[in-house]
Amino acid sequence: SQATCVVCNQQFSIHYRGKADIDNHMKTQKHEKNMKSYNVNQQLITDTIKPSKEKDEICSAEAVLVVHGVKHGHSYVAQQCLTNVSKTIFSSSTVANHLSCGRTKSTSIALNVLAPYFTRCLLDDLKQSLYYSLHFDASNKGNTKEYPFCVQFLSSSGVKKGIVDLIDDADESANGIFANVRQLIMDNDQDFNGLTALGADNTNVNVDENHSVYSLFKEESPDILKGIKVLVN
């Protein structure tokens, strides 16, 4: 058995003597030296980072503005304009005056905060459903080939659909797409047997009876259905 000392960032064995091994480690010169700086750092963090209701309200307001912009397809340039207008209209509001949600920050909030959160919510709902369909399409963005993957399923609140991942891959072969789809299902801990239908463009690489993404899935799941309409278009 191994124990980890957070202060020393080190693992040591407690297999033979248990608590005695821990006591011996705590008496070492290295641990005692690290404890001095560890206590100082902990105190600095506690003194410097303090909860602030006002900061929480500002962060919440910025997140709401970004959600609103993404929902209605507004550009991040327009997001900057909206922030400036809000400051002017609500000049007496402390929260509005401290908004700093321009193009760069809005992009970061959307990609690094909101997207992972809503994707996780979608996948959590998907795990409560027994069956789902998967839709994908290939699109060019500059010199990059992108594949958005979208799921559709029946939840307790009705039919839900959403993009779960966007994969960059120049391989447009049936084997390459099949490998990406399979890996996507595994990475998100979804039940492969719950996949009931594939939706994709009506091309040979996607739906050909002899060798295609559909035929490869058909070999593993004989009851899978062939869909044509693509939700990600």
Coordinates of C-alpha atoms in Angstrom, one line a residue:
S1 CA 0.0 0.0 0.0
Q2 CA 1.1 3.5 -0.8
A3 CA 0.5 6.9 0.9
T4 CA 0.9 10.3 -0.7
C5 CA 2.3 13.3 1.1
V6 CA 0.7 16.4 -0.4
V7 CA 3.3 18.6 1.2
C8 CA 6.3 16.8 -0.2
N9 CA 4.5 15.6 -3.4
Q10 CA 5.9 12.2 -2.7
Q11 CA 4.6 8.6 -2.3
F12 CA 5.9 6.2 0.3
S13 CA 5.1 2.7 1.4
I14 CA 2.9 2.0 4.5
H15 CA 2.6 -1.7 3.7
Y16 CA 4.5 -3.1 6.7
R17 CA 4.1 -0.6 9.6
G18 CA 1.0 1.5 8.6
K19 CA 0.7 4.6 10.8
A20 CA 4.3 4.2 12.0
D21 CA 5.5 4.7 8.5
I22 CA 3.5 7.9 8.2
D23 CA 4.9 9.2 11.6
N24 CA 8.4 8.4 10.4
H25 CA 7.9 10.4 7.2
M26 CA 6.5 13.4 9.1
K27 CA 9.7 13.4 11.2
T28 CA 12.1 13.6 8.2
Q29 CA 14.0 16.8 7.6
K30 CA 12.5 17.1 4.1
H31 CA 9.0 17.0 5.4
E32 CA 9.6 19.5 8.2
K33 CA 11.2 21.9 5.8
N34 CA 8.4 21.6 3.2
M35 CA 5.8 22.1 6.0
K36 CA 7.2 25.6 6.8
S37 CA 6.7 26.8 3.2
Y38 CA 3.4 24.9 2.8
N39 CA 1.9 26.7 5.9
V40 CA 3.0 30.1 4.6
N41 CA 1.5 29.4 1.1
Q42 CA -1.8 28.2 2.5
Q43 CA -2.0 31.4 4.6
L44 CA -1.3 33.6 1.6
I45 CA -4.0 31.8 -0.4
T46 CA -6.5 32.2 2.4
D47 CA -5.7 35.9 2.9
T48 CA -5.6 36.8 -0.8
I49 CA -8.5 34.9 -2.2
K50 CA -11.7 35.8 -0.4
P51 CA -15.3 35.1 -1.4
S52 CA -17.0 38.2 -3.0
K53 CA -20.7 38.3 -3.7
E54 CA -20.1 41.3 -6.1
K55 CA -17.5 39.3 -8.1
D56 CA -19.9 36.3 -8.3
E57 CA -22.6 38.6 -9.6
I58 CA -20.3 40.1 -12.2
C59 CA -19.2 36.6 -13.4
S60 CA -22.9 35.5 -13.5
A61 CA -23.9 38.5 -15.6
E62 CA -21.0 37.9 -18.0
A63 CA -22.0 34.3 -18.4
V64 CA -25.6 35.2 -19.1
L65 CA -24.6 37.7 -21.7
V66 CA -22.4 35.1 -23.5
V67 CA -25.2 32.4 -23.3
H68 CA -27.6 35.0 -24.8
G69 CA -25.2 35.8 -27.6
V70 CA -24.5 32.1 -28.5
K71 CA -28.2 31.2 -28.4
H72 CA -29.1 33.9 -30.9
G73 CA -26.0 33.4 -33.1
H74 CA -24.5 36.8 -32.3
S75 CA -20.8 37.5 -33.1
Y76 CA -18.3 38.2 -30.4
V77 CA -17.8 41.6 -31.8
A78 CA -21.5 42.3 -31.2
Q79 CA -20.9 40.9 -27.6
Q80 CA -18.4 43.7 -27.0
C81 CA -20.9 46.3 -28.3
L82 CA -23.7 44.9 -26.0
T83 CA -21.4 45.1 -23.0
N84 CA -20.6 48.8 -23.7
V85 CA -24.3 49.6 -24.2
S86 CA -25.2 47.8 -21.0
K87 CA -22.6 50.0 -19.1
T88 CA -24.2 53.1 -20.5
I89 CA -27.8 52.2 -19.9
F90 CA -27.2 50.8 -16.4
S91 CA -24.6 53.3 -15.3
S92 CA -25.9 53.3 -11.7
S93 CA -25.3 49.5 -11.5
T94 CA -22.0 48.3 -9.9
V95 CA -22.3 45.0 -11.7
A96 CA -22.8 46.6 -15.1
N97 CA -19.9 49.1 -14.6
H98 CA -17.5 46.2 -14.0
L99 CA -18.5 44.1 -17.0
S100 CA -15.5 43.3 -19.2
C101 CA -17.0 40.8 -21.5
G102 CA -15.4 41.7 -24.9
R103 CA -14.6 39.5 -27.8
T104 CA -11.6 37.6 -26.3
K105 CA -13.2 37.0 -22.9
S106 CA -16.5 36.0 -24.5
T107 CA -14.8 33.5 -26.7
S108 CA -13.0 32.0 -23.7
I109 CA -16.1 31.8 -21.6
A110 CA -18.1 30.1 -24.4
L111 CA -15.3 27.6 -25.3
N112 CA -13.8 26.8 -21.9
V113 CA -16.7 27.2 -19.5
L114 CA -20.1 27.0 -21.1
A115 CA -19.4 24.4 -23.8
P116 CA -18.0 21.8 -21.4
Y117 CA -20.8 22.4 -18.9
F118 CA -23.7 22.1 -21.4
T119 CA -22.0 19.1 -23.1
R120 CA -21.7 17.4 -19.8
C121 CA -25.4 18.1 -19.0
L122 CA -26.3 16.7 -22.4
L123 CA -24.3 13.5 -21.8
D124 CA -25.7 13.1 -18.3
D125 CA -29.2 13.2 -19.7
L126 CA -28.2 10.8 -22.5
K127 CA -27.1 8.2 -19.9
Q128 CA -30.6 8.2 -18.6
S129 CA -31.9 7.2 -22.0
L130 CA -31.8 3.7 -23.3
Y131 CA -31.4 4.5 -26.9
Y132 CA -30.1 7.3 -29.1
S133 CA -29.2 8.2 -32.7
L134 CA -25.9 9.7 -33.8
H135 CA -25.5 12.2 -36.7
F136 CA -22.4 13.5 -38.3
D137 CA -21.2 15.5 -41.3
A138 CA -17.9 16.6 -42.8
S139 CA -17.2 20.3 -43.4
N140 CA -14.1 22.3 -44.5
K141 CA -12.8 25.1 -42.3
G142 CA -9.8 26.5 -44.2
N143 CA -7.5 23.6 -44.7
T144 CA -9.0 21.6 -41.9
K145 CA -11.6 18.9 -42.2
E146 CA -14.0 19.0 -39.3
Y147 CA -16.6 16.4 -38.2
P148 CA -19.4 17.6 -35.8
F149 CA -21.1 14.7 -34.0
C150 CA -24.6 15.2 -32.8
V151 CA -26.9 13.0 -30.7
Q152 CA -30.6 12.8 -30.5
F153 CA -32.6 11.0 -27.9
L154 CA -35.8 11.0 -25.9
S155 CA -35.5 12.4 -22.4
S156 CA -38.0 12.9 -19.6
S157 CA -38.6 16.5 -20.9
G158 CA -39.0 15.5 -24.6
V159 CA -36.7 15.0 -27.6
K160 CA -33.2 16.4 -27.0
K161 CA -30.4 16.9 -29.5
G162 CA -27.0 18.6 -29.3
I163 CA -23.4 18.4 -30.5
V164 CA -21.2 16.3 -28.2
D165 CA -17.8 16.8 -30.0
L166 CA -16.1 18.4 -33.0
I167 CA -13.2 16.3 -34.4
D168 CA -10.5 17.5 -36.8
D169 CA -9.4 14.6 -39.1
A170 CA -8.3 14.6 -42.7
D171 CA -9.2 10.9 -43.0
E172 CA -12.5 10.8 -44.9
S173 CA -12.5 7.0 -45.3
A174 CA -15.2 4.8 -43.9
N175 CA -12.7 3.1 -41.6
G176 CA -11.4 6.5 -40.3
I177 CA -14.9 7.9 -39.6
F178 CA -16.0 4.6 -38.0
A179 CA -12.9 4.7 -35.7
N180 CA -13.7 8.2 -34.7
V181 CA -17.3 7.5 -33.9
R182 CA -16.4 4.4 -32.0
Q183 CA -13.8 6.3 -30.0
L184 CA -16.3 9.1 -29.3
I185 CA -18.8 6.6 -27.8
M186 CA -16.1 5.0 -25.6
D187 CA -14.6 8.3 -24.4
N188 CA -18.0 9.5 -23.3
D189 CA -18.9 6.3 -21.5
Q190 CA -22.0 5.7 -23.6
D191 CA -23.6 2.3 -24.3
F192 CA -22.7 1.1 -27.8
N193 CA -25.7 -1.2 -27.8
G194 CA -28.0 1.9 -27.3
L195 CA -27.0 3.3 -30.7
T196 CA -30.1 2.7 -32.9
A197 CA -29.5 4.9 -36.0
L198 CA -26.8 6.7 -37.9
G199 CA -27.6 10.0 -39.7
A200 CA -25.3 11.2 -42.5
D201 CA -25.2 12.5 -46.0
N202 CA -26.3 9.9 -48.7
T203 CA -22.8 9.2 -49.9
N204 CA -21.0 5.9 -50.6
V205 CA -18.5 6.4 -47.8
N206 CA -21.4 6.8 -45.3
V207 CA -24.2 4.5 -46.3
D208 CA -23.0 2.1 -49.1
E209 CA -24.1 -1.5 -48.5
N210 CA -20.7 -3.1 -49.2
H211 CA -18.2 -0.9 -47.3
S212 CA -19.2 2.2 -45.5
V213 CA -19.6 3.7 -42.0
Y214 CA -23.1 2.2 -41.9
S215 CA -21.9 -1.3 -43.0
L216 CA -19.1 -1.3 -40.4
F217 CA -21.6 -0.5 -37.6
K218 CA -24.1 -3.0 -39.1
E219 CA -21.5 -5.8 -38.5
E220 CA -21.4 -5.0 -34.8
S221 CA -25.1 -4.0 -34.4
P222 CA -27.3 -5.7 -36.9
D223 CA -30.4 -3.8 -36.0
I224 CA -29.0 -0.3 -36.5
L225 CA -31.0 1.9 -38.8
K226 CA -29.9 4.1 -41.7
G227 CA -30.7 7.8 -41.4
I228 CA -30.4 10.4 -44.1
K229 CA -31.3 13.7 -42.5
V230 CA -28.4 15.3 -40.8
L231 CA -29.0 17.4 -37.7
V232 CA -25.6 19.0 -37.8
N233 CA -26.1 20.8 -41.2

